[in-house]
């Protein structure tokens, strides 16, 4: 078995470990975001961690009712004109903790006396050293270049920070997730649709909104890394403002639409997409959504919307894996990619 | 002549008009961002205006040394959990001023007693009505669906806000831009490279960083809207963190690299791109950069880096127009797009 598939299957167990071992740390870290002088949260990240950061943008925004923004590292590194960070808590997310641009944002925050938090899988990394508080991802060694279990535990860590504020119901919902991930992996494997019709596809588009906006980016990145297809992610609103022009006859569009407030806005897109001849691949627990799709990627039911990104990414990961196998590609070492990328 | 081409050629004149008629307003608006209680700037926008917003992220960030972030409209509209905006100035950018999601972010800021600013071409629009201060784009009627002159004047308006803080040198540099745009249009037309080799291309990637990060998104959007190609934009760092996997033999990559601090980081990408067999299309005033590209889109020299997005977008607009003509498409009314898109 490839490392990739092994690590994908480990996800319920590593999430379980994270929830068990980092519970106290999560409560401490959550209290940093709740400080009286906090006006906004600033996140630094790259790659898969940036997709997890989009989840944090929604969850931490809802938990603390403050805006959550992404750093523009070039203002720190290339232009050397970092902003004044009065009112900020700065959060760095990186499984390796090694990318200099992510660590440099935390270093600047620290110089300015602002609190810094790291979510990382590497306790001795440059990122961890710049952080006042470190929430360890506890994902174990990840050997495949494409992130699966470190992405899952980044989501899990963010969900812990939300539950620490939101209370006992949220905490119970989160603790049900390892079992639900197990069910989701089993469901996604047993209901895996045929993918022959996508053998000649050169790319795809993934659409989602709200808490699953980052899921769209992660599914796109996973397919892209593993099979080299040109896959992109959009919110429905952004797609409608021009980019839909490129959606043509036969182009595959993943529609990520779990039950919840964001679903209607994603579902509204199905009609204009079908009018353009797109092939719809639905990721949903809603029968009506799946029925309207050419390819169905069902989700297990009864996952609260705020936790649905944890299950919704799984059929995307498995589809990415299967599309790469279909093309005869190396799952663990995609051409030209490195596990740790150092950018400034 | 198409409206698109006519409007593209009007850009020097409409920028000149903007600089002349909105000078006082720009100084007033700039003073709002400089208020003592401002900790960060929050921008709401969609489509081309979001690409102009990326320019604002760099320029306003450098002028006021505060973080500049993008709103997540769904927290306001779908989840009805808007953040507390203490410390914010909220800026809405929309040529039509009509999109409900953009106006709703300003409405919420106003409810919370925070200052609101609109950049719009439509003084009677819902967006203008929600704003305490309105900087009019003065672009005149734009009839082509794809934005050209309203995009240019959005950049111009942002540059005015920067110059109002940065001082007289910046102001003089900005006032030289209408002439430089005229020269850029002439240069881009007379040096237009053959595009036959791209007749069968299905897509492209555009790469830039720093002040031109938004230029990459705007060139990508323009080609995409006009010719339906799958065109995407990345910063070099984000492309290296996985998405480069999709860049293969023959794939066109636009490298936007005007002189300035961001250039080396973009140029460093040329080697790994060429190793993957990409065809490089360089947008630059630097001979060494153009020499390494298969297709050369030269920029006029002596444009200060902070203003280079105004000239650098022009060869992109003209290439988008020519790729659409090559495909026999309607320049003013791309299939399935509307001039005003109403999203929530």
PDB file of N, CA, C and O in Angstrom, chain A residues 24 28 77 94 98-99 101 107 114 124-125 130 134 146 170 189 209 219 232 239-240 255-256 262 293 306 308 313 315:
ATOM      1  N   UNK A  24      -5.937  20.131  26.926  1.00  0.00           N
ATOM      2  CA  UNK A  24      -5.588  21.232  27.843  1.00  0.00           C
ATOM      3  C   UNK A  24      -4.942  22.385  27.084  1.00  0.00           C
ATOM      4  O   UNK A  24      -5.274  23.553  27.308  1.00  0.00           O
ATOM      5  N   UNK A  28      -5.992  26.484  26.706  1.00  0.00           N
ATOM      6  CA  UNK A  28      -5.081  27.618  26.962  1.00  0.00           C
ATOM      7  C   UNK A  28      -4.947  28.515  25.740  1.00  0.00           C
ATOM      8  O   UNK A  28      -4.993  29.744  25.840  1.00  0.00           O
ATOM      9  N   UNK A  77       8.832  40.368   4.057  1.00  0.00           N
ATOM     10  CA  UNK A  77      10.124  39.864   3.579  1.00  0.00           C
ATOM     11  C   UNK A  77      10.666  40.700   2.424  1.00  0.00           C
ATOM     12  O   UNK A  77      11.788  41.190   2.494  1.00  0.00           O
ATOM     13  N   UNK A  94       1.562  25.406   9.885  1.00  0.00           N
ATOM     14  CA  UNK A  94       2.497  24.749   8.970  1.00  0.00           C
ATOM     15  C   UNK A  94       2.840  23.391   9.542  1.00  0.00           C
ATOM     16  O   UNK A  94       3.320  23.301  10.675  1.00  0.00           O
ATOM     17  N   UNK A  98       8.638  24.816   8.786  1.00  0.00           N
ATOM     18  CA  UNK A  98       9.953  25.171   8.263  1.00  0.00           C
ATOM     19  C   UNK A  98       9.959  26.374   7.321  1.00  0.00           C
ATOM     20  O   UNK A  98      11.003  26.969   7.091  1.00  0.00           O
ATOM     21  N   UNK A  99       8.805  26.751   6.766  1.00  0.00           N
ATOM     22  CA  UNK A  99       8.845  27.782   5.719  1.00  0.00           C
ATOM     23  C   UNK A  99       9.202  29.152   6.325  1.00  0.00           C
ATOM     24  O   UNK A  99       8.526  29.636   7.229  1.00  0.00           O
ATOM     25  N   UNK A 101       8.893  32.214   5.324  1.00  0.00           N
ATOM     26  CA  UNK A 101       7.947  33.332   5.252  1.00  0.00           C
ATOM     27  C   UNK A 101       6.887  33.248   6.344  1.00  0.00           C
ATOM     28  O   UNK A 101       6.472  34.268   6.900  1.00  0.00           O
ATOM     29  N   UNK A 107       7.678  36.135  13.869  1.00  0.00           N
ATOM     30  CA  UNK A 107       8.830  36.821  14.469  1.00  0.00           C
ATOM     31  C   UNK A 107       8.534  38.318  14.587  1.00  0.00           C
ATOM     32  O   UNK A 107       8.833  38.948  15.609  1.00  0.00           O
ATOM     33  N   UNK A 114       3.136  41.211  20.345  1.00  0.00           N
ATOM     34  CA  UNK A 114       1.808  40.624  20.192  1.00  0.00           C
ATOM     35  C   UNK A 114       1.868  39.114  20.406  1.00  0.00           C
ATOM     36  O   UNK A 114       2.891  38.485  20.126  1.00  0.00           O
ATOM     37  N   UNK A 124      10.069  21.178  17.194  1.00  0.00           N
ATOM     38  CA  UNK A 124      11.372  21.855  17.214  1.00  0.00           C
ATOM     39  C   UNK A 124      11.589  22.741  15.999  1.00  0.00           C
ATOM     40  O   UNK A 124      12.720  23.113  15.686  1.00  0.00           O
ATOM     41  N   UNK A 125      10.516  23.067  15.300  1.00  0.00           N
ATOM     42  CA  UNK A 125      10.666  23.804  14.042  1.00  0.00           C
ATOM     43  C   UNK A 125      10.877  25.293  14.295  1.00  0.00           C
ATOM     44  O   UNK A 125      10.571  25.809  15.375  1.00  0.00           O
ATOM     45  N   UNK A 130       9.140  30.506  17.282  1.00  0.00           N
ATOM     46  CA  UNK A 130       8.667  31.887  17.276  1.00  0.00           C
ATOM     47  C   UNK A 130       7.341  32.064  18.006  1.00  0.00           C
ATOM     48  O   UNK A 130       6.838  33.178  18.125  1.00  0.00           O
ATOM     49  N   UNK A 134       2.102  26.666  21.429  1.00  0.00           N
ATOM     50  CA  UNK A 134       2.156  25.715  20.317  1.00  0.00           C
ATOM     51  C   UNK A 134       1.095  24.636  20.534  1.00  0.00           C
ATOM     52  O   UNK A 134       1.073  23.981  21.579  1.00  0.00           O
ATOM     53  N   UNK A 146       2.001  14.541  -0.527  1.00  0.00           N
ATOM     54  CA  UNK A 146       0.689  15.198  -0.419  1.00  0.00           C
ATOM     55  C   UNK A 146       0.141  15.009   0.995  1.00  0.00           C
ATOM     56  O   UNK A 146       0.052  13.887   1.494  1.00  0.00           O
ATOM     57  N   UNK A 170     -20.597  21.542  21.447  1.00  0.00           N
ATOM     58  CA  UNK A 170     -19.601  21.501  20.372  1.00  0.00           C
ATOM     59  C   UNK A 170     -18.517  20.470  20.691  1.00  0.00           C
ATOM     60  O   UNK A 170     -18.066  19.724  19.812  1.00  0.00           O
ATOM     61  N   UNK A 189     -15.212   4.426   0.165  1.00  0.00           N
ATOM     62  CA  UNK A 189     -14.600   3.304  -0.553  1.00  0.00           C
ATOM     63  C   UNK A 189     -15.680   2.411  -1.159  1.00  0.00           C
ATOM     64  O   UNK A 189     -15.613   2.061  -2.331  1.00  0.00           O
ATOM     65  N   UNK A 209     -18.687  26.925  -0.330  1.00  0.00           N
ATOM     66  CA  UNK A 209     -18.802  28.225   0.337  1.00  0.00           C
ATOM     67  C   UNK A 209     -18.827  28.046   1.851  1.00  0.00           C
ATOM     68  O   UNK A 209     -19.054  26.944   2.346  1.00  0.00           O
ATOM     69  N   UNK A 219      -9.443  19.952  -1.860  1.00  0.00           N
ATOM     70  CA  UNK A 219      -9.726  18.904  -2.859  1.00  0.00           C
ATOM     71  C   UNK A 219      -9.031  19.258  -4.174  1.00  0.00           C
ATOM     72  O   UNK A 219      -8.411  18.412  -4.821  1.00  0.00           O
ATOM     73  N   UNK A 232      -8.925  23.936  -9.886  1.00  0.00           N
ATOM     74  CA  UNK A 232      -9.031  25.258  -9.267  1.00  0.00           C
ATOM     75  C   UNK A 232     -10.243  25.254  -8.354  1.00  0.00           C
ATOM     76  O   UNK A 232     -11.135  24.434  -8.491  1.00  0.00           O
ATOM     77  N   UNK A 239     -17.113  32.665  -8.759  1.00  0.00           N
ATOM     78  CA  UNK A 239     -17.207  32.007 -10.064  1.00  0.00           C
ATOM     79  C   UNK A 239     -18.162  32.751 -10.989  1.00  0.00           C
ATOM     80  O   UNK A 239     -17.890  32.921 -12.179  1.00  0.00           O
ATOM     81  N   UNK A 240     -19.293  33.223 -10.426  1.00  0.00           N
ATOM     82  CA  UNK A 240     -20.296  33.928 -11.238  1.00  0.00           C
ATOM     83  C   UNK A 240     -19.775  35.274 -11.753  1.00  0.00           C
ATOM     84  O   UNK A 240     -20.230  35.755 -12.781  1.00  0.00           O
ATOM     85  N   UNK A 255     -19.070  19.900  -6.746  1.00  0.00           N
ATOM     86  CA  UNK A 255     -19.927  20.783  -5.978  1.00  0.00           C
ATOM     87  C   UNK A 255     -19.956  20.226  -4.547  1.00  0.00           C
ATOM     88  O   UNK A 255     -20.477  19.145  -4.314  1.00  0.00           O
ATOM     89  N   UNK A 256     -19.338  20.966  -3.623  1.00  0.00           N
ATOM     90  CA  UNK A 256     -19.259  20.495  -2.240  1.00  0.00           C
ATOM     91  C   UNK A 256     -20.405  21.144  -1.470  1.00  0.00           C
ATOM     92  O   UNK A 256     -20.380  22.343  -1.193  1.00  0.00           O
ATOM     93  N   UNK A 262     -24.879  27.076   3.983  1.00  0.00           N
ATOM     94  CA  UNK A 262     -24.178  27.409   2.737  1.00  0.00           C
ATOM     95  C   UNK A 262     -24.701  26.618   1.547  1.00  0.00           C
ATOM     96  O   UNK A 262     -24.450  26.967   0.399  1.00  0.00           O
ATOM     97  N   UNK A 293     -26.543  15.047  -9.841  1.00  0.00           N
ATOM     98  CA  UNK A 293     -25.140  14.981 -10.278  1.00  0.00           C
ATOM     99  C   UNK A 293     -24.874  13.751 -11.137  1.00  0.00           C
ATOM    100  O   UNK A 293     -25.467  12.701 -10.917  1.00  0.00           O
ATOM    101  N   UNK A 306     -20.606  22.693  11.047  1.00  0.00           N
ATOM    102  CA  UNK A 306     -19.306  23.274  11.387  1.00  0.00           C
ATOM    103  C   UNK A 306     -18.181  22.255  11.362  1.00  0.00           C
ATOM    104  O   UNK A 306     -17.027  22.617  11.222  1.00  0.00           O
ATOM    105  N   UNK A 308     -18.378  19.576   9.120  1.00  0.00           N
ATOM    106  CA  UNK A 308     -18.465  18.867   7.838  1.00  0.00           C
ATOM    107  C   UNK A 308     -17.189  18.938   6.998  1.00  0.00           C
ATOM    108  O   UNK A 308     -16.954  18.035   6.191  1.00  0.00           O
ATOM    109  N   UNK A 313     -13.764  16.352   3.022  1.00  0.00           N
ATOM    110  CA  UNK A 313     -12.513  16.278   2.260  1.00  0.00           C
ATOM    111  C   UNK A 313     -12.179  14.834   1.874  1.00  0.00           C
ATOM    112  O   UNK A 313     -11.465  14.595   0.902  1.00  0.00           O
ATOM    113  N   UNK A 315     -13.910  12.088   0.549  1.00  0.00           N
ATOM    114  CA  UNK A 315     -14.142  11.628  -0.826  1.00  0.00           C
ATOM    115  C   UNK A 315     -13.266  12.358  -1.846  1.00  0.00           C
ATOM    116  O   UNK A 315     -12.902  11.777  -2.874  1.00  0.00           O
TER     117      UNK A 315
END
